[in-house]
């Protein structure tokens, strides 16, 4: 066959020249099809010799795979046929040409690309401009040039299959900037768009408020669905099974009874619709779980809340999820489901990541394995437990169903051994940790961990014996009883126990697993039977970038990542390479910044007292305690104080309460009530102050006078002893990098920017950000922090001068 019927004239000439330039050896290229089915562009992927050429990963995104046979014999070899078969599975064509690119052998026909209806980028911007639909729907409309430009860039990313990394400052209005093009694209091209966010609050705002308004603005009616993880929904089968075994709930029977009553009337089955927040120990007994689901075999399948949600999602144009659920979907796709079928979510090729600054942390959390004694015993107790002298659990059911009930005795024996070894493992871990709250297994600590690792190996063996004994009992169950819910559930509980055993084994193989961080922390528990401390064991990925690149940025057509805080200084590099986005082909990657329209230079004062001791000075804590009372009095309350240490927060809060009570200022403290109620109290009481740490550095939205000052006590550097941080720092050093400048500083800058951004939530807000850490001025790296925030007035003077300036400014 002549090549002119398959390749454009320009491509023929280009490919011929490439082959000549490579001494007439084999050259592998990928081609893209035009709408007429002819290859109109190629890209060189690899070069070989006269007889072979390697296939590269870049071929995944091609329409056609093409290589030449220097001999002129275009008959495919066995290796060619094998690759051609894989190409066919990916809907790709496979061509062989001669060196002069005049003849072609079509081994596999390509699938013609779907003709997409591109967005008019100018028209997309007009939806958000003066005279456009948004202006007509809004009473106090203000055109935001940055919002219009962001929407146009997102539209272009849909049109050209780009990866768009867009920093959009507070007030840009990024939700409408991505919703308008997403909705219009989804309707015009009948393609699904996923929106992944970091918080429940944003998900609910999108579904309940922003998407309905975006429909009005765009004039397009779409179907949008909020998908939460299935663990948020009740499982009718598990609820019914639990109702026959109420002793599982001990002192929480009242909560369980309330859930049963609620289940009779709920239309969604979602935990968020309960009038109370159930204890995790209660909810986890009755919620839906992927590996416990019987699917079509379940008698409740037709009325299952999760199945109903999946049916809704299957026909949705727009699906809103959180990062955690998205990563669960991507994990299933990477493990073999692929991108053309339903995994956790229906198939999709275009995604928006909002709050994208948190992607690395969310992925690290999701892909970490965690183990503790209670987690193991919770699974075992479903199978076998002794309470008040009697045996309960699925083992009792199996003794009635199985002909291998003789194995029940060995289950009980192994359980006693396992339970004893788990307690010893806890004791050994706590001994290793001593007074520290975290501990990492590494070259420096391994010599002290031999007893712990021996116990973990023993526990791995105990679990294997326990699982083996139970499976022996299952083999004695008649075929007619194999669909019994207890059998189905037990098989999945045994898989979970094996996974726990695997984590123990991984710890013993730590020196061979260079891509994993092995560490322990300890947490306090408070229960009706008492309180104490127990250790948790983690296996955390050293670097999530490769998995993110394979699972998100490489296979998906359009990926939009947006947040107010992606850059450090003037560069996106830190975020790009921590998340894997930086490994995207340069021609697909678009980086843009869209500045906040808020008047920071006029409405915000950045104050840095010059006479507070440095953070490493022993007098720092007492100095900040006294400074905080003066600063809070200067702003008449209305202050959010952000800490990096719980202990520093506790001491400062005690001091503030003693010294502010006479001024009628209420001091709220993180941990003394749940997050939602704390923030509501803070918003309503305009004279109150809130002392907080960690999660309150982001996601706090208090516009107006209730928040007039944000105090950042210390620059938010991660403590060097943090196990994950320490391991990643060592990894950077091994690669020849500088962990302080390559990890510590950029990570702290992004968190600092989040804290700084808590103050101005509307264009009329006015206030002060006070930083009690002089390093931001006196250390060279401080310039990176200052260059990462909007231009504003800066006051670096004595505390007394700062207090006077705050009183005048406010």
PDB file of C-alpha atoms in Angstrom, residues 277-406:
ATOM      1  CA  UNK A 277     -22.174  12.100  64.687  1.00  0.00           C
ATOM      2  CA  UNK A 278     -21.940   8.376  65.477  1.00  0.00           C
ATOM      3  CA  UNK A 279     -18.925   6.857  67.189  1.00  0.00           C
ATOM      4  CA  UNK A 280     -16.490   5.374  64.663  1.00  0.00           C
ATOM      5  CA  UNK A 281     -16.677   2.045  66.513  1.00  0.00           C
ATOM      6  CA  UNK A 282     -20.442   1.946  65.837  1.00  0.00           C
ATOM      7  CA  UNK A 283     -20.512   3.282  62.285  1.00  0.00           C
ATOM      8  CA  UNK A 284     -17.705   0.994  61.080  1.00  0.00           C
ATOM      9  CA  UNK A 285     -19.855  -2.040  61.981  1.00  0.00           C
ATOM     10  CA  UNK A 286     -22.698  -1.018  59.686  1.00  0.00           C
ATOM     11  CA  UNK A 287     -21.254   1.134  56.907  1.00  0.00           C
ATOM     12  CA  UNK A 288     -20.672   0.046  53.321  1.00  0.00           C
ATOM     13  CA  UNK A 289     -17.188  -1.268  52.548  1.00  0.00           C
ATOM     14  CA  UNK A 290     -15.872  -2.243  49.123  1.00  0.00           C
ATOM     15  CA  UNK A 291     -14.388  -5.587  50.090  1.00  0.00           C
ATOM     16  CA  UNK A 292     -17.480  -6.562  52.103  1.00  0.00           C
ATOM     17  CA  UNK A 293     -19.912  -5.831  49.276  1.00  0.00           C
ATOM     18  CA  UNK A 294     -21.723  -8.903  47.874  1.00  0.00           C
ATOM     19  CA  UNK A 295     -22.740  -7.026  44.745  1.00  0.00           C
ATOM     20  CA  UNK A 296     -25.450  -8.767  42.720  1.00  0.00           C
ATOM     21  CA  UNK A 297     -25.599 -11.586  45.297  1.00  0.00           C
ATOM     22  CA  UNK A 298     -26.831  -9.228  48.027  1.00  0.00           C
ATOM     23  CA  UNK A 299     -30.547  -9.370  48.802  1.00  0.00           C
ATOM     24  CA  UNK A 300     -30.486  -5.590  49.251  1.00  0.00           C
ATOM     25  CA  UNK A 301     -28.743  -4.886  45.930  1.00  0.00           C
ATOM     26  CA  UNK A 302     -31.729  -3.188  44.282  1.00  0.00           C
ATOM     27  CA  UNK A 303     -32.235  -0.784  47.194  1.00  0.00           C
ATOM     28  CA  UNK A 304     -28.537  -0.302  48.058  1.00  0.00           C
ATOM     29  CA  UNK A 305     -27.655   3.372  48.589  1.00  0.00           C
ATOM     30  CA  UNK A 306     -24.180   2.960  47.056  1.00  0.00           C
ATOM     31  CA  UNK A 307     -25.586   1.206  43.986  1.00  0.00           C
ATOM     32  CA  UNK A 308     -28.194   3.953  43.592  1.00  0.00           C
ATOM     33  CA  UNK A 309     -25.436   6.577  43.764  1.00  0.00           C
ATOM     34  CA  UNK A 310     -23.373   4.696  41.182  1.00  0.00           C
ATOM     35  CA  UNK A 311     -26.345   4.554  38.813  1.00  0.00           C
ATOM     36  CA  UNK A 312     -26.743   8.301  39.200  1.00  0.00           C
ATOM     37  CA  UNK A 313     -23.032   8.890  38.620  1.00  0.00           C
ATOM     38  CA  UNK A 314     -23.010   6.702  35.498  1.00  0.00           C
ATOM     39  CA  UNK A 315     -25.272   9.188  33.713  1.00  0.00           C
ATOM     40  CA  UNK A 316     -23.756  12.361  35.211  1.00  0.00           C
ATOM     41  CA  UNK A 317     -21.903  15.034  33.199  1.00  0.00           C
ATOM     42  CA  UNK A 318     -20.112  16.381  36.269  1.00  0.00           C
ATOM     43  CA  UNK A 319     -18.994  14.386  39.312  1.00  0.00           C
ATOM     44  CA  UNK A 320     -17.665  16.096  42.446  1.00  0.00           C
ATOM     45  CA  UNK A 321     -15.375  13.990  44.659  1.00  0.00           C
ATOM     46  CA  UNK A 322     -12.682  14.476  47.278  1.00  0.00           C
ATOM     47  CA  UNK A 323      -9.001  13.739  46.628  1.00  0.00           C
ATOM     48  CA  UNK A 324      -9.141  10.551  48.744  1.00  0.00           C
ATOM     49  CA  UNK A 325     -11.951   8.976  46.687  1.00  0.00           C
ATOM     50  CA  UNK A 326     -10.221   9.985  43.471  1.00  0.00           C
ATOM     51  CA  UNK A 327      -7.005   8.252  44.543  1.00  0.00           C
ATOM     52  CA  UNK A 328      -8.990   5.111  45.389  1.00  0.00           C
ATOM     53  CA  UNK A 329     -10.286   5.178  41.808  1.00  0.00           C
ATOM     54  CA  UNK A 330      -6.819   5.776  40.339  1.00  0.00           C
ATOM     55  CA  UNK A 331      -5.344   2.933  42.399  1.00  0.00           C
ATOM     56  CA  UNK A 332      -7.918   0.525  40.935  1.00  0.00           C
ATOM     57  CA  UNK A 333      -7.160   1.767  37.403  1.00  0.00           C
ATOM     58  CA  UNK A 334      -3.402   1.402  37.875  1.00  0.00           C
ATOM     59  CA  UNK A 335      -3.908  -2.131  39.200  1.00  0.00           C
ATOM     60  CA  UNK A 336      -5.603  -3.254  36.002  1.00  0.00           C
ATOM     61  CA  UNK A 337      -9.079  -1.782  35.592  1.00  0.00           C
ATOM     62  CA  UNK A 338      -7.767   0.726  33.036  1.00  0.00           C
ATOM     63  CA  UNK A 339      -9.380   4.002  32.010  1.00  0.00           C
ATOM     64  CA  UNK A 340     -12.222   2.773  29.789  1.00  0.00           C
ATOM     65  CA  UNK A 341     -14.304   1.011  32.454  1.00  0.00           C
ATOM     66  CA  UNK A 342     -15.885   1.866  35.786  1.00  0.00           C
ATOM     67  CA  UNK A 343     -13.592   1.509  38.793  1.00  0.00           C
ATOM     68  CA  UNK A 344     -14.631   3.437  41.918  1.00  0.00           C
ATOM     69  CA  UNK A 345     -15.854   6.208  39.567  1.00  0.00           C
ATOM     70  CA  UNK A 346     -17.315   5.888  36.070  1.00  0.00           C
ATOM     71  CA  UNK A 347     -14.721   6.255  33.275  1.00  0.00           C
ATOM     72  CA  UNK A 348     -13.417   9.786  32.621  1.00  0.00           C
ATOM     73  CA  UNK A 349     -10.648  11.564  30.745  1.00  0.00           C
ATOM     74  CA  UNK A 350     -10.840  15.122  32.051  1.00  0.00           C
ATOM     75  CA  UNK A 351     -10.382  16.307  35.604  1.00  0.00           C
ATOM     76  CA  UNK A 352     -10.183  19.493  37.660  1.00  0.00           C
ATOM     77  CA  UNK A 353      -8.183  19.429  40.907  1.00  0.00           C
ATOM     78  CA  UNK A 354      -9.304  22.289  43.140  1.00  0.00           C
ATOM     79  CA  UNK A 355      -7.273  22.953  46.313  1.00  0.00           C
ATOM     80  CA  UNK A 356      -4.450  21.264  44.402  1.00  0.00           C
ATOM     81  CA  UNK A 357      -1.807  22.454  46.884  1.00  0.00           C
ATOM     82  CA  UNK A 358      -2.888  19.508  49.083  1.00  0.00           C
ATOM     83  CA  UNK A 359      -2.507  16.803  46.421  1.00  0.00           C
ATOM     84  CA  UNK A 360       0.819  15.434  47.661  1.00  0.00           C
ATOM     85  CA  UNK A 361      -0.321  15.165  51.281  1.00  0.00           C
ATOM     86  CA  UNK A 362      -3.644  13.587  50.260  1.00  0.00           C
ATOM     87  CA  UNK A 363      -1.878  11.047  48.015  1.00  0.00           C
ATOM     88  CA  UNK A 364       0.738  10.283  50.680  1.00  0.00           C
ATOM     89  CA  UNK A 365      -2.019   9.652  53.216  1.00  0.00           C
ATOM     90  CA  UNK A 366      -4.068   7.472  50.879  1.00  0.00           C
ATOM     91  CA  UNK A 367      -1.201   5.315  49.637  1.00  0.00           C
ATOM     92  CA  UNK A 368       0.193   4.737  53.151  1.00  0.00           C
ATOM     93  CA  UNK A 369      -0.580   1.428  54.869  1.00  0.00           C
ATOM     94  CA  UNK A 370      -1.377   1.682  58.593  1.00  0.00           C
ATOM     95  CA  UNK A 371      -1.489  -1.030  61.216  1.00  0.00           C
ATOM     96  CA  UNK A 372      -2.271  -1.188  64.925  1.00  0.00           C
ATOM     97  CA  UNK A 373      -3.416  -3.784  67.435  1.00  0.00           C
ATOM     98  CA  UNK A 374      -6.997  -2.499  67.608  1.00  0.00           C
ATOM     99  CA  UNK A 375      -7.322  -2.602  63.811  1.00  0.00           C
ATOM    100  CA  UNK A 376      -6.329  -6.276  63.758  1.00  0.00           C
ATOM    101  CA  UNK A 377      -8.470  -7.229  66.745  1.00  0.00           C
ATOM    102  CA  UNK A 378     -11.486  -5.455  65.262  1.00  0.00           C
ATOM    103  CA  UNK A 379     -11.343  -7.840  62.286  1.00  0.00           C
ATOM    104  CA  UNK A 380     -10.648 -10.906  64.411  1.00  0.00           C
ATOM    105  CA  UNK A 381     -13.552 -10.094  66.747  1.00  0.00           C
ATOM    106  CA  UNK A 382     -15.949 -10.314  63.835  1.00  0.00           C
ATOM    107  CA  UNK A 383     -14.748 -13.889  63.336  1.00  0.00           C
ATOM    108  CA  UNK A 384     -14.075 -15.035  66.865  1.00  0.00           C
ATOM    109  CA  UNK A 385     -14.445 -13.471  70.295  1.00  0.00           C
ATOM    110  CA  UNK A 386     -15.080 -14.577  73.844  1.00  0.00           C
ATOM    111  CA  UNK A 387     -17.340 -12.412  75.957  1.00  0.00           C
ATOM    112  CA  UNK A 388     -18.780 -13.236  79.369  1.00  0.00           C
ATOM    113  CA  UNK A 389     -17.565 -16.804  78.973  1.00  0.00           C
ATOM    114  CA  UNK A 390     -19.280 -17.510  75.641  1.00  0.00           C
ATOM    115  CA  UNK A 391     -17.872 -17.675  72.116  1.00  0.00           C
ATOM    116  CA  UNK A 392     -19.368 -15.475  69.382  1.00  0.00           C
ATOM    117  CA  UNK A 393     -18.591 -14.386  65.814  1.00  0.00           C
ATOM    118  CA  UNK A 394     -18.743 -16.058  62.410  1.00  0.00           C
ATOM    119  CA  UNK A 395     -16.878 -19.074  63.804  1.00  0.00           C
ATOM    120  CA  UNK A 396     -20.138 -20.172  65.466  1.00  0.00           C
ATOM    121  CA  UNK A 397     -21.939 -20.031  62.114  1.00  0.00           C
ATOM    122  CA  UNK A 398     -19.147 -22.028  60.462  1.00  0.00           C
ATOM    123  CA  UNK A 399     -19.281 -24.742  63.113  1.00  0.00           C
ATOM    124  CA  UNK A 400     -22.898 -25.254  62.086  1.00  0.00           C
ATOM    125  CA  UNK A 401     -22.195 -25.156  58.328  1.00  0.00           C
ATOM    126  CA  UNK A 402     -18.783 -26.833  57.934  1.00  0.00           C
ATOM    127  CA  UNK A 403     -17.689 -30.461  58.026  1.00  0.00           C
ATOM    128  CA  UNK A 404     -14.206 -29.223  59.083  1.00  0.00           C
ATOM    129  CA  UNK A 405     -15.297 -27.882  62.477  1.00  0.00           C
ATOM    130  CA  UNK A 406     -12.334 -29.748  64.008  1.00  0.00           C
TER     131      UNK A 406
END
